[in-house]
C-alpha positions as MATLAB code, in Angstrom:
seq = 'XXXXXXXXXXXXXXXXXXXXXXXXXXXXXXXXXXXXXXXXXXXXXXXXXXXXXXXXXXXXXXXXXXXXXXXXXXXXXXXXXXXXXXXXXXXXXXXXXXXXXXXXXXXXXXXXXXXXXXXXXXXXXXXXXXXXXXXXXXXXXXXXXXXXXXXXXXXXXXXXXXXXXXXXXXXXXXXXXXXXXXXXXXXXXXXXXXXXXXXXXXXXXXXXXXXXXXXXXXXXXXXXXXXXXXXXXXXXXXXXXXXXXXXXXXXXXXXXXXXXXXXXXXXXXXXXXXXXXXXXXXXXXXXXXXXXXXXXXXXXXXXXXXXXXXXXXXXXXXXXXXXXXXXXXXXXXXXXXXXXXXXXXXXXXXXXXXXXXXXXXXXXXXXXXXXXXXXXXXXXXXXXXXXXXXXXXXXXXXXXXXXXXXXXXXXXXXXXXXXXXXXXXXXXXXXXXXXXXXXXXXXXXXXXXXXXXXXXXXXXXXXXXXXXXXXXXXXXXXXXXXXXX';
ca = [
     111.748  101.048  117.341;
     109.666  102.689  120.063;
     106.040  102.492  121.170;
     104.168  105.498  122.571;
     100.643  105.096  123.886;
      97.747  106.465  125.935;
      97.393  103.432  128.224;
      98.775  102.992  131.759;
     101.665  105.410  132.244;
     100.402  108.082  129.858;
     100.476  111.613  131.293;
      97.778  114.237  131.753;
      98.097  116.975  129.144;
      96.671  119.658  131.446;
      99.025  118.769  134.294;
     102.153  118.661  132.102;
     102.089  121.671  129.758;
     105.872  121.690  129.439;
     105.919  118.139  128.095;
     103.239  118.741  125.445;
     103.879  122.061  123.691;
     101.096  123.121  121.304;
      98.666  120.248  122.062;
      95.782  119.645  119.628;
      92.764  121.946  119.905;
      89.187  121.984  118.611;
      87.788  124.504  116.124;
      87.311  127.019  118.945;
      91.006  126.844  119.823;
      90.422  124.935  123.080;
      92.704  122.024  123.980;
      90.552  118.904  123.620;
      92.966  116.053  124.405;
      93.183  114.483  127.864;
      96.355  112.418  128.117;
      99.197  111.264  125.950;
     102.814  110.256  125.446;
     105.665  112.007  123.639;
     108.965  110.843  122.149;
     111.419  113.556  121.070;
     115.015  114.014  119.945;
     116.979  117.257  119.672;
     119.667  117.846  117.039;
     121.754  120.703  115.727;
     120.920  122.434  112.439;
     122.421  125.162  110.277;
     120.016  127.960  109.400;
     119.075  128.154  105.734;
     120.228  124.596  104.972;
     117.958  122.020  103.369;
     117.203  118.848  105.324;
     115.230  115.766  104.369;
     113.401  114.150  107.298;
     112.098  110.609  106.987;
     109.910  108.881  109.589;
     108.249  105.464  109.718;
     105.252  104.789  111.942;
     102.178  102.621  112.527;
      99.186  104.228  114.278;
      97.034  101.777  116.274;
      93.744  102.551  118.016;
      91.068  100.762  120.004;
      88.665  103.569  119.035;
      88.308  101.798  115.679;
      85.856  100.544  114.548;
      83.135  101.220  117.132;
      84.028  104.615  118.650;
      83.764  108.025  116.999;
      86.221  109.776  119.339;
      89.107  111.231  117.320;
      92.347  110.097  118.999;
      95.381  111.543  117.265;
      99.008  110.766  116.390;
     101.359  113.355  114.947;
     105.010  113.742  113.978;
     106.501  117.243  113.912;
     109.778  119.116  113.728;
     110.339  122.436  115.490;
     113.048  124.843  114.356;
     115.442  126.707  116.694;
     113.144  129.745  116.437;
     110.122  127.661  117.508;
     108.410  127.312  114.111;
     106.614  123.953  113.966;
     106.315  121.936  110.757;
     103.966  118.967  110.693;
     105.429  115.835  109.139;
     102.521  113.422  109.622;
      99.136  113.208  111.323;
      96.746  110.303  111.787;
      93.363  110.400  113.510;
      90.624  107.885  114.208;
      88.171  109.686  111.914;
      90.412  110.632  108.967;
      92.882  107.752  108.590;
      92.475  104.513  106.665;
      92.735  101.472  108.947;
      93.326   97.776  108.624;
      91.159   95.802  111.052;
      92.752   93.361  113.474;
      91.699   91.377  116.528;
      95.076   89.870  117.372;
      95.844   89.499  121.077;
      98.814   91.547  122.276;
     100.065   93.370  125.351;
     102.956   95.814  125.071;
     103.931   98.410  127.676;
     100.397   98.502  129.036;
      98.712   98.848  125.621;
      96.480   95.796  125.308;
      94.283   94.372  122.590;
      92.488   91.051  122.955;
      90.840   88.629  120.600;
      87.470   89.996  121.716;
      88.343   93.649  121.024;
      88.925   94.650  117.422;
      91.294   97.521  116.751;
      92.523   99.419  113.736;
      96.044  100.023  112.507;
      97.258  102.089  109.591;
     100.103   99.701  108.883;
     103.621  101.075  108.678;
     103.846  104.288  106.683;
     106.958  106.103  105.522;
     106.756  109.896  105.233;
     109.567  112.016  103.793;
     109.549  115.814  104.084;
     112.018  118.459  102.937;
     112.568  121.217  105.506;
     114.622  124.385  105.960;
     115.170  125.906  109.436;
     115.308  129.713  109.518;
     118.182  129.974  112.010;
     121.007  127.851  113.355;
     120.683  126.117  116.701;
     118.827  123.170  118.185;
     115.807  121.643  116.443;
     113.508  118.960  117.855;
     111.896  115.986  116.136;
     108.869  114.797  118.125;
     106.152  112.146  118.039;
     102.915  112.483  120.067;
      99.851  110.320  120.615;
      96.797  111.638  122.493;
      93.461  110.469  123.868;
      90.716  112.825  122.818;
      87.513  112.983  124.865;
      87.944  109.805  126.925;
      90.599  107.688  128.599;
      88.852  104.351  128.139;
      89.749  103.401  124.571;
      93.505  103.648  124.036;
      95.660  104.470  121.042;
      99.348  103.986  120.314;
     102.013  104.427  117.669;
     105.038  102.377  116.741;
     107.845  104.659  115.569;
     110.780  103.281  113.627;
     113.777  104.407  111.555;
     113.654  108.195  111.774;
     116.423  109.996  109.883;
     117.553  113.531  109.058;
     119.852  114.182  106.087;
     121.233  117.317  104.435;
     120.456  117.940  100.771;
     122.445  120.631   98.880;
     120.620  121.401   95.577;
     122.144  122.994   92.490;
     119.843  126.009   92.821;
     118.710  126.936   96.329;
     116.587  130.061   96.838;
     115.827  131.157  100.408;
     114.362  134.204  102.114;
     115.581  137.326  100.338;
     116.816  135.345   97.301;
     115.449  136.003   93.818;
     116.306  134.380   90.496;
     115.015  135.974   87.273;
     115.835  134.448   83.880;
     114.481  136.109   80.745;
     115.951  133.636   78.264;
     113.644  130.897   76.979;
     116.327  128.198   77.068;
     116.212  125.640   79.920;
     117.846  126.463   83.209;
     119.797  123.200   82.816;
     120.407  121.479   79.472;
     122.125  118.098   79.321;
     123.071  116.127   76.183;
     124.779  112.731   76.298;
     125.749  113.506   79.871;
     126.238  111.345   82.954;
     125.661  113.341   86.127;
     124.647  112.940   89.753;
     123.485  115.680   92.119;
     121.042  115.852   95.019;
     118.339  118.221   93.679;
     118.024  120.571   90.738;
     116.073  123.391   92.417;
     114.609  124.136   95.836;
     112.663  127.360   96.446;
     111.771  127.913  100.064;
     111.166  130.395  102.842;
     109.601  133.162  100.689;
     112.306  132.865   98.029;
     111.310  133.645   94.432;
     112.282  132.179   91.051;
     110.976  133.490   87.718;
     111.819  131.645   84.504;
     110.894  132.427   80.898;
     111.841  128.897   79.884;
     111.703  125.395   81.344;
     113.683  124.011   84.244;
     115.370  121.031   82.586;
     115.882  119.521   79.132;
     117.953  116.337   79.098;
     118.694  114.320   75.959;
     120.150  110.784   75.942;
     121.597  111.334   79.395;
     122.088  109.266   82.543;
     120.999  111.330   85.528;
     120.898  110.264   89.175;
     119.111  112.588   91.618;
     118.310  111.030   95.031;
     116.118  113.967   96.107;
     113.510  116.028   94.242;
     113.993  117.462   90.797;
     112.009  120.457   92.084;
     110.808  121.310   95.588;
     108.852  124.484   96.376;
     108.036  124.880  100.064;
     107.608  127.123  103.126;
     106.294  130.103  101.187;
     108.600  129.834   98.175;
     107.253  130.467   94.656;
     108.406  129.380   91.189;
     106.740  131.185   88.266;
     107.332  130.518   84.568;
     105.984  132.206   81.455;
     106.649  129.104   79.347;
     104.106  126.547   78.157;
     106.863  123.999   77.495;
     107.147  121.049   79.883;
     108.877  122.119   83.071;
     111.157  119.083   82.709;
     111.668  117.340   79.371;
     113.510  114.041   79.099;
     114.317  112.784   75.578;
     115.943  109.368   75.663;
     118.253  108.254   78.432;
     117.898  106.751   81.898;
     116.881  108.775   84.969;
     116.695  107.894   88.674;
     115.007  110.639   90.689;
     113.839  110.736   94.302;
     115.333  107.435   95.406;
     115.721  108.804   98.945;
     111.938  108.744   99.360;
     110.852  112.130   98.015;
     108.832  112.903   94.861;
     110.233  114.323   91.644;
     108.029  117.413   92.092;
     107.345  118.314   95.722;
     104.976  121.259   96.225;
     104.145  122.536   99.729;
     101.968  125.567  100.342;
     101.364  127.842  103.305;
      98.000  129.118  104.451;
      94.518  127.695  104.013;
      90.925  128.876  103.938;
      87.446  127.393  103.698;
      86.615  126.555  100.086;
      83.098  127.856   99.310;
      82.397  125.080   96.783;
      83.164  122.123   99.054;
      83.185  123.535  102.585;
      86.636  122.001  103.081;
      89.662  123.871  104.398;
      92.072  123.950  101.443;
      95.437  125.437  100.642;
      95.406  128.894   99.046;
      99.108  129.372   98.301;
     100.353  128.668   94.744;
     103.955  127.462   95.082;
     104.197  126.669   91.358;
     102.684  128.716   88.529;
     103.397  127.060   85.191;
     101.384  126.719   81.983;
     102.693  123.370   80.719;
     103.180  119.804   81.879;
     105.440  119.159   84.833;
     107.103  116.246   83.061;
     107.231  115.174   79.435;
     109.274  112.113   78.499;
     109.997  110.689   75.056;
     111.707  107.288   74.750;
     113.081  107.740   78.275;
     113.351  105.346   81.219;
     112.545  106.891   84.605;
     112.538  105.455   88.104;
     111.151  107.499   91.003;
     109.623  107.171   94.459;
     106.718  109.409   93.420;
     106.193  111.770   90.516;
     104.156  114.582   92.118;
     103.115  115.488   95.668;
     100.936  118.514   96.497;
     100.427  119.416  100.164;
      98.331  122.313  101.521;
      98.633  124.113   98.195;
      96.714  125.326   95.156;
      97.807  124.050   91.732;
      96.141  124.999   88.451;
      97.180  122.772   85.542;
      96.369  123.536   81.915;
      98.256  120.478   80.591;
      98.745  116.908   81.875;
     100.923  116.801   84.966;
     102.717  113.812   83.426;
     102.998  113.120   79.695;
     104.845  109.991   78.534;
     105.262  109.187   74.844;
     107.303  107.312   72.229;
     108.148  104.250   74.284;
     108.833  105.923   77.622;
     108.603  103.996   80.881;
     108.026  105.486   84.328;
     108.112  103.301   87.440;
     107.147  104.748   90.824;
     107.683  102.911   94.104;
     104.639  104.579   95.706;
     101.603  106.632   94.591;
     102.468  108.316   91.296;
     100.493  111.500   92.016;
      99.556  112.310   95.602;
      97.456  115.141   96.975;
      98.472  114.523  100.558;
      96.757  117.179  102.699;
      94.271  119.985  102.009;
      95.459  120.298   98.411;
      93.305  121.863   95.707;
      94.188  120.955   92.126;
      92.331  121.774   88.924;
      93.313  120.195   85.614;
      92.208  121.063   82.087;
      92.586  117.635   80.563;
      94.029  114.353   81.800;
      96.259  114.318   84.855;
      98.329  111.452   83.389;
      98.693  110.958   79.624;
     100.349  107.897   78.093;
     101.094  107.595   74.358;
     102.810  104.326   73.418;
     104.313  104.294   76.891;
     104.189  102.409   80.207;
     103.537  103.605   83.754;
     104.053  101.078   86.562;
     103.182  101.683   90.217;
     104.936   99.165   92.458;
     102.853   99.857   95.570;
     100.031  102.353   95.893;
      97.711  104.153   93.517;
      98.276  106.050   90.315;
      96.351  108.871   92.007;
      95.917  109.269   95.769;
      93.782  112.002   97.378;
      94.101  112.236  101.168;
      93.672  114.653  104.053;
      90.602  116.449  102.707;
      92.071  117.264   99.276;
      90.163  118.206   96.119;
      90.853  117.421   92.454;
      88.668  118.776   89.638;
      89.367  117.543   86.106;
      87.812  118.885   82.926;
      88.075  115.910   80.570;
      89.240  112.338   81.187;
      91.252  111.549   84.304;
      93.670  109.122   82.584;
      94.490  108.971   78.862;
      96.056  105.910   77.188;
      96.706  105.767   73.435;
      98.599  103.642   70.904;
      99.312  100.515   72.947;
     100.052  102.140   76.303;
      99.976  100.299   79.640;
      99.199  101.434   83.169;
     100.131   98.746   85.710;
      99.125   98.823   89.406;
     101.064   95.996   91.058;
      99.689   96.441   94.589;
      97.020   99.111   94.772;
      93.981  100.674   93.116;
      93.920  103.020   90.170;
      92.528  105.794   92.409;
      92.498  105.997   96.213;
      90.600  108.610   98.235;
      90.405  109.163  101.999;
      89.964  111.740  104.737;
      86.942  113.507  103.234;
      88.630  114.206   99.888;
      86.672  115.100   96.728;
      87.275  113.934   93.144;
      85.219  115.471   90.339;
      85.865  114.464   86.718;
      83.688  115.767   83.881;
      84.881  113.069   81.467;
      85.721  109.400   81.874;
      87.849  107.708   84.468;
      89.918  106.211   81.639;
      90.016  107.356   78.028;
      91.446  104.897   75.477;
      92.491  106.055   72.017;
      94.847  105.842   69.070;
      95.392  102.486   67.388;
      94.152  100.534   70.419;
      95.882   97.771   72.347;
      95.892   99.812   75.558;
      95.844   98.135   78.979;
      95.075   99.095   82.552;
      96.109   96.240   84.845;
      95.177   96.385   88.549;
      96.237   93.977   91.296;
      95.026   94.300   94.893;
      92.744   92.523   97.364;
      90.510   95.416   98.500;
      87.212   93.760   97.610;
      84.458   92.835   98.534;
      83.374   95.813   96.472;
      80.276   97.664   95.398;
      79.759   97.926   91.649;
      79.023  101.552   90.776;
      78.689  102.459   87.128;
      80.233   99.075   86.290;
      83.351   99.850   88.339;
      84.330   97.815   91.443;
      84.625  100.320   94.279;
      85.956   99.455   97.746;
      84.024  101.352  100.436;
      85.741  101.416  103.849;
      85.738  103.490  107.013;
      82.040  104.316  106.722;
      82.257  105.389  103.062;
      78.828  105.741  101.460;
      77.818  104.394   98.061;
      75.604  107.463   97.739;
      78.728  109.640   97.749;
      80.071  107.878   94.651;
      78.595  108.658   91.227;
      80.145  107.073   88.128;
      78.802  107.440   84.587;
      80.652  106.443   81.423;
      83.770  105.339   83.284;
      85.575  103.955   80.216;
      85.695  105.922   76.975;
      86.373  104.043   73.714;
      86.358  100.689   75.493;
      87.046   98.875   72.218;
      90.518  100.422   72.124;
      91.690   99.082   75.460;
      91.232   96.587   78.284;
      90.880   96.913   82.044;
      92.295   93.783   83.686;
      91.510   93.184   87.360;
      92.991   90.495   89.572;
      90.557   88.491   91.751;
      89.069   90.715   94.504;
      90.632   93.856   93.027;
      89.061   97.313   93.372;
      89.612   99.905   90.661;
      88.746  102.748   93.063;
      89.141  102.765   96.844;
      87.038  105.203   98.907;
      87.566  105.565  102.655;
      85.557  107.756  105.047;
      81.955  108.877  105.268;
      82.689  112.343  103.856;
      84.824  111.204  100.902;
      83.181  111.773   97.507;
      83.721  110.759   93.879;
      81.946  112.011   90.757;
      82.833  110.707   87.265;
      80.609  112.468   84.721;
      81.511  110.529   81.576;
      80.970  113.457   79.182;
];
């Protein structure tokens, strides 16, 4: 474990340009940080190989809660050719903080019982990455003062790792896969298999399928990395409306190494005229059906879907579980992590006589100025389905993200007996539209509008533990609209 900080011993950014390559800038492109610290490690890589980078960190700042100066922490990896990929970023104004006033002094970074400070708590971020050329890459962690040198910030960094991940299908720059047959790329029946990933499309590679990616029946499949990752300018296009992955019976463990089942990273962003936010414009995945459909299957995953700096247009539920299926995710089931723009025609998650359990986190998490627009209900539960949040809210929003749902937050249906069970301690809350909403980080009740949150309430129950919030909203620019139509 290491601690980097902006207190005594931190270095001037202007006086040490070689130590701080590509320092943060303002909207005019002018460097606007004063001093900071950097921890870095170089390592050899093979060009065109797939690596999974995992970092753990805790960002701490004395700017919170009284100061509006935007100190910043970031984790990045630079390739041998100098291309920089951001792994994580936390700032005073966009991150969600826990408040503390514990007394501590470490390496010159001091907090006292009379000075409250904020900390994000330890976060684990896992990113898949492909360097263009062979040579020496650098993993780096930076923390900077922005605007002043009075109120300090720091980061604890722990357990960073880099691992290689050879997928079954790996498409890189110059690679193209075209399949005109409507059968799945991989079909498994009564099979027991283990492999790292099914498909990775990166670095401007292209894959075009007329059928789905995977159909597994009564199989036992172990996949420690993503089922599908599309990143760094890669594109996967299908002409099928079938589920991209269909699991009928069997037991499946996917993404146990800390990555989601479906990992979608875009390149390029522009100002969205509807929201004024800077959002991803690249469409890494173009598919007309669900990403995952499971029937009588048991699935364990870290996350189901992550969308980062990308545009995704869904015309079917991202996740559809039916006929006694169970999906358990260790973290947020669906995460729009940074400047993502997703539109969905219908529910994002649909459960039919099935169970979704989230061990820690939200069923849906919007962060980093992301936008989700849903035509219809956000969640659909029918025929005795259960959605269990063991340590988190149903929906979490932060960093100026927008959620707009024309229908209900939850739609119950079928024969009834449906259950949404939520356990957390995020309240005290504000009741908006009959829903307990946690407002933190300057979040405004006026930015949250909820009408008709529960559809067909007689066919299901929402069970909340004491002091539990159903929705968590963090940040003054974060907005939620549930229309209830």
